[in-house]
C-alpha cells in the first residue's frame, strides 16, 4: 500500500498523507499545578513549562479563565478562546515515528448554556522551521463515526501532516451549532501565533 501512496503522491504533484498504520497516539497531562515556572515573568504574564512529549513541551500563560497555550516553544502562544472557554487537562498527541505532528486540545465552556458541548481544537505541532498553528476544530458530540474526540483524531491524522500553516485555511469538522460557529469564527480570526 505504501508504494502505491508514493506513486499517487508523485503523480498528483502533492505529498501523500502517511498511512494510518504508521500513526500512533499518546496523551500527556496539562495541569498547571504539575508545571514549572519558565523564564522570569510573574503574575498573569508568567509562563509555565509543562512536560508534553520528549522534545515537545507545552507552555501555558495566564490564569485559568484566559489561559493561552503554546506547543514546543514559548514564543508562539495561541490566544485564549472567547466566551470564557477553559483549557482541558490533557493533550492528545498524534505521532509519526517518535515525532508529534498534531495535538488535540479540549476547551470547556462552564459558564455557557448547558447545551454548549466542549470544543476540540486540532493544532499542527511545531517543526524546526515552523510555529504551531490551528488546523481545525469540532464540537465534542457523538456522531455516526464515533465520539467527538475520535473524529477529531481522525481529522488530525488526515489533515495535519499536509497542512501548510499560514496558507491553508482551518476547517470546522462536522455539524457545528450556531453558538459554537460564532465562537469559533471569532477565535479563528484571532488565531495568529504571536511573538511572545
mmCIF file of C-alpha atoms in Angstrom:
data_model
loop_
_atom_site.group_PDB
_atom_site.id
_atom_site.type_symbol
_atom_site.label_atom_id
_atom_site.label_comp_id
_atom_site.label_asym_id
_atom_site.label_seq_id
_atom_site.Cartn_x
_atom_site.Cartn_y
_atom_site.Cartn_z
ATOM 1 C CA UNK A 1 0.000 0.000 0.000
ATOM 2 C CA UNK A 2 2.795 2.428 0.860
ATOM 3 C CA UNK A 3 4.454 2.255 -2.628
ATOM 4 C CA UNK A 4 1.040 2.963 -4.151
ATOM 5 C CA UNK A 5 0.651 6.092 -1.968
ATOM 6 C CA UNK A 6 4.106 7.256 -3.008
ATOM 7 C CA UNK A 7 3.267 6.762 -6.709
ATOM 8 C CA UNK A 8 -0.044 8.586 -6.295
ATOM 9 C CA UNK A 9 1.741 11.431 -4.473
ATOM 10 C CA UNK A 10 4.297 11.758 -7.267
ATOM 11 C CA UNK A 11 1.648 11.638 -9.990
ATOM 12 C CA UNK A 12 -0.550 14.224 -8.275
ATOM 13 C CA UNK A 13 2.358 16.540 -7.502
ATOM 14 C CA UNK A 14 1.430 16.629 -3.807
ATOM 15 C CA UNK A 15 2.780 14.568 -0.919
ATOM 16 C CA UNK A 16 0.520 11.834 0.385
ATOM 17 C CA UNK A 17 -0.659 11.649 3.978
ATOM 18 C CA UNK A 18 1.015 8.897 5.992
ATOM 19 C CA UNK A 19 -0.850 5.574 6.163
ATOM 20 C CA UNK A 20 -2.916 5.222 9.355
ATOM 21 C CA UNK A 21 -0.888 2.130 10.319
ATOM 22 C CA UNK A 22 2.195 4.336 10.812
ATOM 23 C CA UNK A 23 0.466 6.833 13.124
ATOM 24 C CA UNK A 24 0.399 6.359 16.883
ATOM 25 C CA UNK A 25 -1.026 8.381 19.749
ATOM 26 C CA UNK A 26 -0.131 9.499 23.246
ATOM 27 C CA UNK A 27 -1.702 11.631 25.970
ATOM 28 C CA UNK A 28 0.102 13.994 28.334
ATOM 29 C CA UNK A 29 -1.355 15.890 31.315
ATOM 30 C CA UNK A 30 -1.942 19.610 31.065
ATOM 31 C CA UNK A 31 -2.396 20.641 34.697
ATOM 32 C CA UNK A 32 -0.872 23.951 35.772
ATOM 33 C CA UNK A 33 -0.020 22.566 39.226
ATOM 34 C CA UNK A 34 2.270 19.984 37.610
ATOM 35 C CA UNK A 35 4.119 22.566 35.514
ATOM 36 C CA UNK A 36 7.205 24.601 36.428
ATOM 37 C CA UNK A 37 7.855 28.327 36.028
ATOM 38 C CA UNK A 38 9.751 29.194 32.858
ATOM 39 C CA UNK A 39 11.695 32.429 32.456
ATOM 40 C CA UNK A 40 11.353 35.416 34.740
ATOM 41 C CA UNK A 41 7.729 36.529 34.248
ATOM 42 C CA UNK A 42 5.431 36.822 37.248
ATOM 43 C CA UNK A 43 1.703 37.028 37.853
ATOM 44 C CA UNK A 44 -0.708 36.518 34.953
ATOM 45 C CA UNK A 45 2.134 37.008 32.451
ATOM 46 C CA UNK A 46 4.204 34.186 33.951
ATOM 47 C CA UNK A 47 4.947 31.275 31.649
ATOM 48 C CA UNK A 48 4.714 27.690 32.850
ATOM 49 C CA UNK A 49 6.556 24.810 31.213
ATOM 50 C CA UNK A 50 4.634 21.531 31.230
ATOM 51 C CA UNK A 51 6.013 18.145 30.253
ATOM 52 C CA UNK A 52 4.495 17.079 26.964
ATOM 53 C CA UNK A 53 6.342 14.555 24.851
ATOM 54 C CA UNK A 54 10.094 14.148 24.663
ATOM 55 C CA UNK A 55 11.328 17.212 22.790
ATOM 56 C CA UNK A 56 7.899 18.894 22.681
ATOM 57 C CA UNK A 57 6.973 20.644 25.901
ATOM 58 C CA UNK A 58 3.768 22.618 26.344
ATOM 59 C CA UNK A 59 3.798 26.179 27.672
ATOM 60 C CA UNK A 60 0.942 27.949 29.482
ATOM 61 C CA UNK A 61 0.409 31.643 30.179
ATOM 62 C CA UNK A 62 -2.369 33.473 32.005
ATOM 63 C CA UNK A 63 -4.944 32.451 34.584
ATOM 64 C CA UNK A 64 -7.473 29.670 34.146
ATOM 65 C CA UNK A 65 -10.119 31.993 32.708
ATOM 66 C CA UNK A 66 -7.851 33.270 29.923
ATOM 67 C CA UNK A 67 -5.190 30.619 29.528
ATOM 68 C CA UNK A 68 -3.005 30.688 26.441
ATOM 69 C CA UNK A 69 -1.110 27.647 25.197
ATOM 70 C CA UNK A 70 1.985 27.146 23.051
ATOM 71 C CA UNK A 71 3.324 23.857 21.758
ATOM 72 C CA UNK A 72 7.027 23.165 21.628
ATOM 73 C CA UNK A 73 8.295 26.683 22.206
ATOM 74 C CA UNK A 74 7.281 29.617 24.389
ATOM 75 C CA UNK A 75 7.186 32.206 21.605
ATOM 76 C CA UNK A 76 4.070 31.147 19.697
ATOM 77 C CA UNK A 77 1.135 31.417 22.089
ATOM 78 C CA UNK A 78 -2.306 30.971 20.642
ATOM 79 C CA UNK A 79 -4.958 33.308 22.014
ATOM 80 C CA UNK A 80 -7.398 32.036 24.610
ATOM 81 C CA UNK A 81 -10.846 31.168 23.291
ATOM 82 C CA UNK A 82 -13.550 33.811 23.573
ATOM 83 C CA UNK A 83 -16.660 33.353 25.662
ATOM 84 C CA UNK A 84 -14.955 32.022 28.783
ATOM 85 C CA UNK A 85 -13.527 28.782 27.422
ATOM 86 C CA UNK A 86 -11.359 26.780 29.827
ATOM 87 C CA UNK A 87 -8.443 24.728 28.564
ATOM 88 C CA UNK A 88 -8.787 20.996 29.253
ATOM 89 C CA UNK A 89 -6.438 18.958 31.438
ATOM 90 C CA UNK A 90 -4.666 16.861 28.802
ATOM 91 C CA UNK A 91 -3.184 16.926 25.303
ATOM 92 C CA UNK A 92 -3.931 14.133 22.846
ATOM 93 C CA UNK A 93 -0.888 13.788 20.595
ATOM 94 C CA UNK A 94 -0.629 12.239 17.143
ATOM 95 C CA UNK A 95 2.794 10.901 16.198
ATOM 96 C CA UNK A 96 4.613 9.659 13.150
ATOM 97 C CA UNK A 97 7.532 7.622 14.433
ATOM 98 C CA UNK A 98 8.659 9.403 17.605
ATOM 99 C CA UNK A 99 7.799 12.903 16.371
ATOM 100 C CA UNK A 100 4.422 14.552 17.078
ATOM 101 C CA UNK A 101 2.729 16.133 14.082
ATOM 102 C CA UNK A 102 -0.535 17.213 15.728
ATOM 103 C CA UNK A 103 -2.197 17.811 19.071
ATOM 104 C CA UNK A 104 -5.858 17.860 20.069
ATOM 105 C CA UNK A 105 -6.840 20.230 22.891
ATOM 106 C CA UNK A 106 -10.186 20.339 24.667
ATOM 107 C CA UNK A 107 -11.916 23.549 25.725
ATOM 108 C CA UNK A 108 -14.860 23.567 28.108
ATOM 109 C CA UNK A 109 -17.397 26.374 28.432
ATOM 110 C CA UNK A 110 -18.713 26.093 32.010
ATOM 111 C CA UNK A 111 -20.447 29.482 32.049
ATOM 112 C CA UNK A 112 -22.307 28.945 28.767
ATOM 113 C CA UNK A 113 -25.658 27.262 28.317
ATOM 114 C CA UNK A 114 -25.612 23.603 29.314
ATOM 115 C CA UNK A 115 -26.255 22.702 25.673
ATOM 116 C CA UNK A 116 -22.832 24.028 24.623
ATOM 117 C CA UNK A 117 -20.580 20.989 24.158
ATOM 118 C CA UNK A 118 -16.835 21.050 24.563
ATOM 119 C CA UNK A 119 -14.753 22.199 21.613
ATOM 120 C CA UNK A 120 -11.874 20.080 20.334
ATOM 121 C CA UNK A 121 -9.117 22.027 18.630
ATOM 122 C CA UNK A 122 -6.576 20.401 16.316
ATOM 123 C CA UNK A 123 -3.168 22.087 16.155
ATOM 124 C CA UNK A 124 -0.271 21.265 13.880
ATOM 125 C CA UNK A 125 2.762 20.588 16.067
ATOM 126 C CA UNK A 126 5.795 22.828 15.577
ATOM 127 C CA UNK A 127 8.662 21.790 13.363
ATOM 128 C CA UNK A 128 12.226 23.088 13.234
ATOM 129 C CA UNK A 129 11.237 25.969 10.957
ATOM 130 C CA UNK A 130 7.510 26.405 11.596
ATOM 131 C CA UNK A 131 5.458 27.517 14.593
ATOM 132 C CA UNK A 132 2.356 25.524 15.572
ATOM 133 C CA UNK A 133 -0.919 26.582 14.003
ATOM 134 C CA UNK A 134 -4.623 25.836 14.022
ATOM 135 C CA UNK A 135 -5.759 23.098 11.630
ATOM 136 C CA UNK A 136 -9.413 22.881 12.626
ATOM 137 C CA UNK A 137 -11.975 22.410 15.367
ATOM 138 C CA UNK A 138 -15.063 20.392 16.179
ATOM 139 C CA UNK A 139 -17.717 20.144 18.837
ATOM 140 C CA UNK A 140 -17.394 17.117 21.104
ATOM 141 C CA UNK A 141 -20.634 15.445 20.154
ATOM 142 C CA UNK A 142 -21.100 11.801 19.230
ATOM 143 C CA UNK A 143 -21.880 11.074 15.610
ATOM 144 C CA UNK A 144 -22.238 8.112 13.272
ATOM 145 C CA UNK A 145 -18.437 7.815 13.006
ATOM 146 C CA UNK A 146 -17.681 7.833 16.747
ATOM 147 C CA UNK A 147 -17.173 10.283 19.591
ATOM 148 C CA UNK A 148 -16.097 13.853 19.008
ATOM 149 C CA UNK A 149 -12.574 13.018 20.140
ATOM 150 C CA UNK A 150 -12.357 10.033 17.791
ATOM 151 C CA UNK A 151 -13.458 12.214 14.878
ATOM 152 C CA UNK A 152 -11.009 14.988 15.849
ATOM 153 C CA UNK A 153 -8.164 12.441 15.998
ATOM 154 C CA UNK A 154 -9.098 11.019 12.579
ATOM 155 C CA UNK A 155 -9.264 14.577 11.197
ATOM 156 C CA UNK A 156 -5.824 15.360 12.680
ATOM 157 C CA UNK A 157 -4.356 12.212 11.132
ATOM 158 C CA UNK A 158 -5.805 13.052 7.737
ATOM 159 C CA UNK A 159 -5.240 16.797 7.538
ATOM 160 C CA UNK A 160 -2.432 17.916 9.861
ATOM 161 C CA UNK A 161 0.545 16.190 8.169
ATOM 162 C CA UNK A 162 -0.060 18.079 4.907
ATOM 163 C CA UNK A 163 -1.451 21.307 6.416
ATOM 164 C CA UNK A 164 0.554 24.410 5.477
ATOM 165 C CA UNK A 165 0.472 26.953 8.292
ATOM 166 C CA UNK A 166 -0.220 30.462 7.017
ATOM 167 C CA UNK A 167 -1.508 29.205 3.658
ATOM 168 C CA UNK A 168 -4.212 26.625 4.307
ATOM 169 C CA UNK A 169 -7.497 27.562 5.957
ATOM 170 C CA UNK A 170 -8.569 25.935 9.248
ATOM 171 C CA UNK A 171 -11.771 23.910 8.935
ATOM 172 C CA UNK A 172 -14.797 23.199 11.087
ATOM 173 C CA UNK A 173 -15.349 19.464 11.373
ATOM 174 C CA UNK A 174 -18.860 18.065 11.188
ATOM 175 C CA UNK A 175 -22.042 19.796 12.224
ATOM 176 C CA UNK A 176 -21.442 22.810 14.439
ATOM 177 C CA UNK A 177 -24.186 24.672 16.301
ATOM 178 C CA UNK A 178 -24.766 28.353 15.583
ATOM 179 C CA UNK A 179 -23.393 29.297 19.021
ATOM 180 C CA UNK A 180 -20.228 27.269 18.543
ATOM 181 C CA UNK A 181 -19.843 28.585 14.979
ATOM 182 C CA UNK A 182 -19.898 32.174 16.307
ATOM 183 C CA UNK A 183 -17.311 31.342 18.991
ATOM 184 C CA UNK A 184 -15.058 29.553 16.502
ATOM 185 C CA UNK A 185 -15.339 32.231 13.815
ATOM 186 C CA UNK A 186 -14.200 34.910 16.273
ATOM 187 C CA UNK A 187 -11.443 32.664 17.561
ATOM 188 C CA UNK A 188 -10.198 31.643 14.099
ATOM 189 C CA UNK A 189 -9.904 35.337 13.249
ATOM 190 C CA UNK A 190 -7.647 35.864 16.271
ATOM 191 C CA UNK A 191 -5.728 32.610 15.867
ATOM 192 C CA UNK A 192 -2.392 34.045 14.791
ATOM 193 C CA UNK A 193 0.614 32.960 16.838
ATOM 194 C CA UNK A 194 2.166 35.998 18.489
ATOM 195 C CA UNK A 195 5.774 36.812 19.211
ATOM 196 C CA UNK A 196 5.540 36.003 22.896
#
